Amino acid sequence: MSFPEQNSAENLEIKESALVTAGWSAEARKDAFERTMKSGLPTARDEYWKYTNPKSLTSKIVEKAPLSKDKEGGMFTGANPIKIVFVDGKFAPEKSDDLDVSGLSVERLSIINKLNLHWAKDLYGRYEKLSQVSVPRPLAAYNTAYADEGVVINVSERIERPINIIYEHADEYSDVILRHIIKIDDNAELTLLENGPAAARLNQVMEVKLSDGAKFNHIRVLGRDHERRTATHIFGELGKEAKFKSFTLTVNGVLTRNECFLNINGDDAAAHISGACIGDGDFHHDDTVFITHDAVGSESRQVFKKVLRNGATGVFQGKILVKPNAQKTDGYQISQSLLLDEDSQFLAKPELEIYADDVACSHGSTSGAIDEEALFYLTSRGISKQIAIDMLTMAFLAEAVEEIENIKLKQVILDLLTNWLDRHSS
Amino acid sequence: MLKINNLHVSLDDEDKQILKGVDLNVDAGKVHAIMGPNGSGKSTLSYVLSGKDGYNVTNGTVELNGYDILELEPEERASLGLFLAFQYPIEIPGVGNMTFLRTAINAQRKSRGEDEISATDFLRLVREKAATLKIDTDMLKRPVNVGFSGGEKKRNEILQMAMLEPKVCILDETDSGLDVDAMKLVANGVNALRDEGRGFLVITHYQRLLDHIKPDIVHIMADGKIVKTGGPELAIEVENNGYSDLLDEAS
């Protein structure tokens, strides 16, 4: 087996001449370009990519991703969201809502990019660059260098209506880079919903700054087009008493790598990252999370549950770093897989690195099959074996889904899971 | 109603024979008790009857209302009216007690070609039955058996039995782990279900449960067989003299 080297004929080109040289972001882009050149694109030989082969994320050729018949765009309609629609990474104004909402500023990167000055300059690439200290994340740096579209959001109040970014996929070979910047001011709050397959190949980065007392609720459902390949990064910083909650549901997709890198810099802040995924067949899903506690009395939770069958693969790499000053840290990390057959596999690398002495951190990682005793108990009451397995599967996923606070939105996710189980039950 | 004929059972993964020719008929309207020392095969009998994996029936038949049930799945046996109250009820985190009960009732109704129970009828029924067993709303809302005390778990078994209205109820050491008050509560729940159309098989080590659930017929099981059958006085004999006299007598 051989792996492509950076700038080899098979790889994405990293060209300085392709960089935007004008506007407020030019400097950050040049900087990111240099980072990418220095680290090179990821290869399967990198320790950090040990469990997930990045080849199809870095190759010059985008593999075809046929469009699924399911129309998933409207799944959050019941929450009356402000819709922003991208089709293969291109903004679709006719499908999007009016973005003129009090307390909220939503702009598009492609438009503000041309300006010489913009508040986003302070954030663009900032957390991505910071994240490179622990380990190179070249796909994110590449995104900083070349992204030309995405939403740039500033929230100055508590916004009731969620923003829903819908990613439609129309071109079977689309190769898309998206970059979102989100700044939530003191005591402001935003709920962001994302759903849809987006593209045949998607490289997406979201940078989020939560000021003191800010709250960010994030729920996303990665689209179902099975052949899609997706690499996402969430980078964030939490101020004092800020609350960050992010939940991701993944059903199908041959390759998904979701990275999350958060710095808790404010006292008494809380960050919860959770995910549920169900994978069938040639499904590969990787959650890679790195949370740094750098303040007193902060809390973090990582809750990831994966149901895998017919040879599906699940990966979890999760780390909690507690800096010396981060006393009274409460850290929790759990990653579990339910393997419905012997062909499926779960690879986990949980890590704790603690330099403070007054902390409570726990972590656990398990792989298991359906509990035969529980299955017998349910069937002995007249419940069919398939329904009993579905009930136990939902029960397994519950801890992750329970991380969603909003009851209506939680129900949307539960309904999606139930539908998936119904469809796949024989 | 339940006819067990010459039942021989070994464990799947070892050659050991556990049941060595059990003959037993449970009649409608009757309470049969099975007593016997540890390791006599009582619990195995309850598991084999309800269809648990891991047992190999090497000989014999079991009929429930004329159906040969040994080839049937646990859920099919349940729908025919068989119910096992577990000695150790299983905790199922993430599955709500109410959801579990309603799914079970509707699954059984569906398999019998009946309509599903309406949400309001279900709620009314479950509240009524739960009240008589002193099961509070909080217990109903919690995940199945999770965080329940031993007594609460057993009461929850009886609640399921009351809701599912089975034809044949097998109670596997329902008295184990219960104090006297809890045992009375459970026994009252069972007695409320005694009915001309329903048969009971009560498995127990001790006579004390049978003070509260009065049996019509008592069987003594030893070494994989029924070795003696008699009236309620047989249970008292066990209580007074232990099993050894009876077993010597039988052998």
XYZ file of C-alpha atoms in Angstrom, chain A residues 371-387 391-392 394-396 398, chain B residues 50-52 74-75 78 83-84 86 90 92-95 100 104 107-108 144-145 157 160 164:
46
model
C -27.656 -7.723 26.180
C -29.125 -11.219 25.766
C -30.697 -11.181 29.240
C -32.511 -7.933 28.488
C -33.543 -9.281 25.083
C -35.036 -12.386 26.679
C -36.821 -10.294 29.283
C -38.459 -8.144 26.607
C -39.396 -11.042 24.327
C -40.774 -13.047 27.262
C -43.381 -10.302 27.560
C -44.497 -10.798 23.960
C -42.351 -8.168 22.245
C -40.876 -9.444 18.972
C -37.144 -9.897 18.817
C -36.675 -7.161 16.205
C -38.681 -4.605 18.164
C -35.840 -0.740 21.917
C -32.465 -1.721 23.335
C -32.671 3.332 21.313
C -31.965 2.801 25.003
C -28.264 2.571 24.234
C -30.455 7.619 24.951
C -40.664 -19.563 28.649
C -38.187 -20.182 25.822
C -34.827 -18.941 27.036
C -40.466 -16.518 23.751
C -42.736 -13.800 22.328
C -46.136 -15.035 25.718
C -45.927 -15.482 31.715
C -42.766 -15.866 33.774
C -38.469 -13.589 37.011
C -33.644 -7.495 34.505
C -33.084 -2.122 31.259
C -31.642 1.409 31.315
C -33.110 3.711 28.706
C -36.387 1.826 28.247
C -42.238 -1.307 27.872
C -45.741 -5.599 25.316
C -47.462 -6.734 20.669
C -49.517 -9.495 22.282
C -37.525 -0.750 33.588
C -36.386 -1.944 37.036
C -43.286 -8.265 37.791
C -46.773 -6.774 34.259
C -50.865 -8.799 30.377
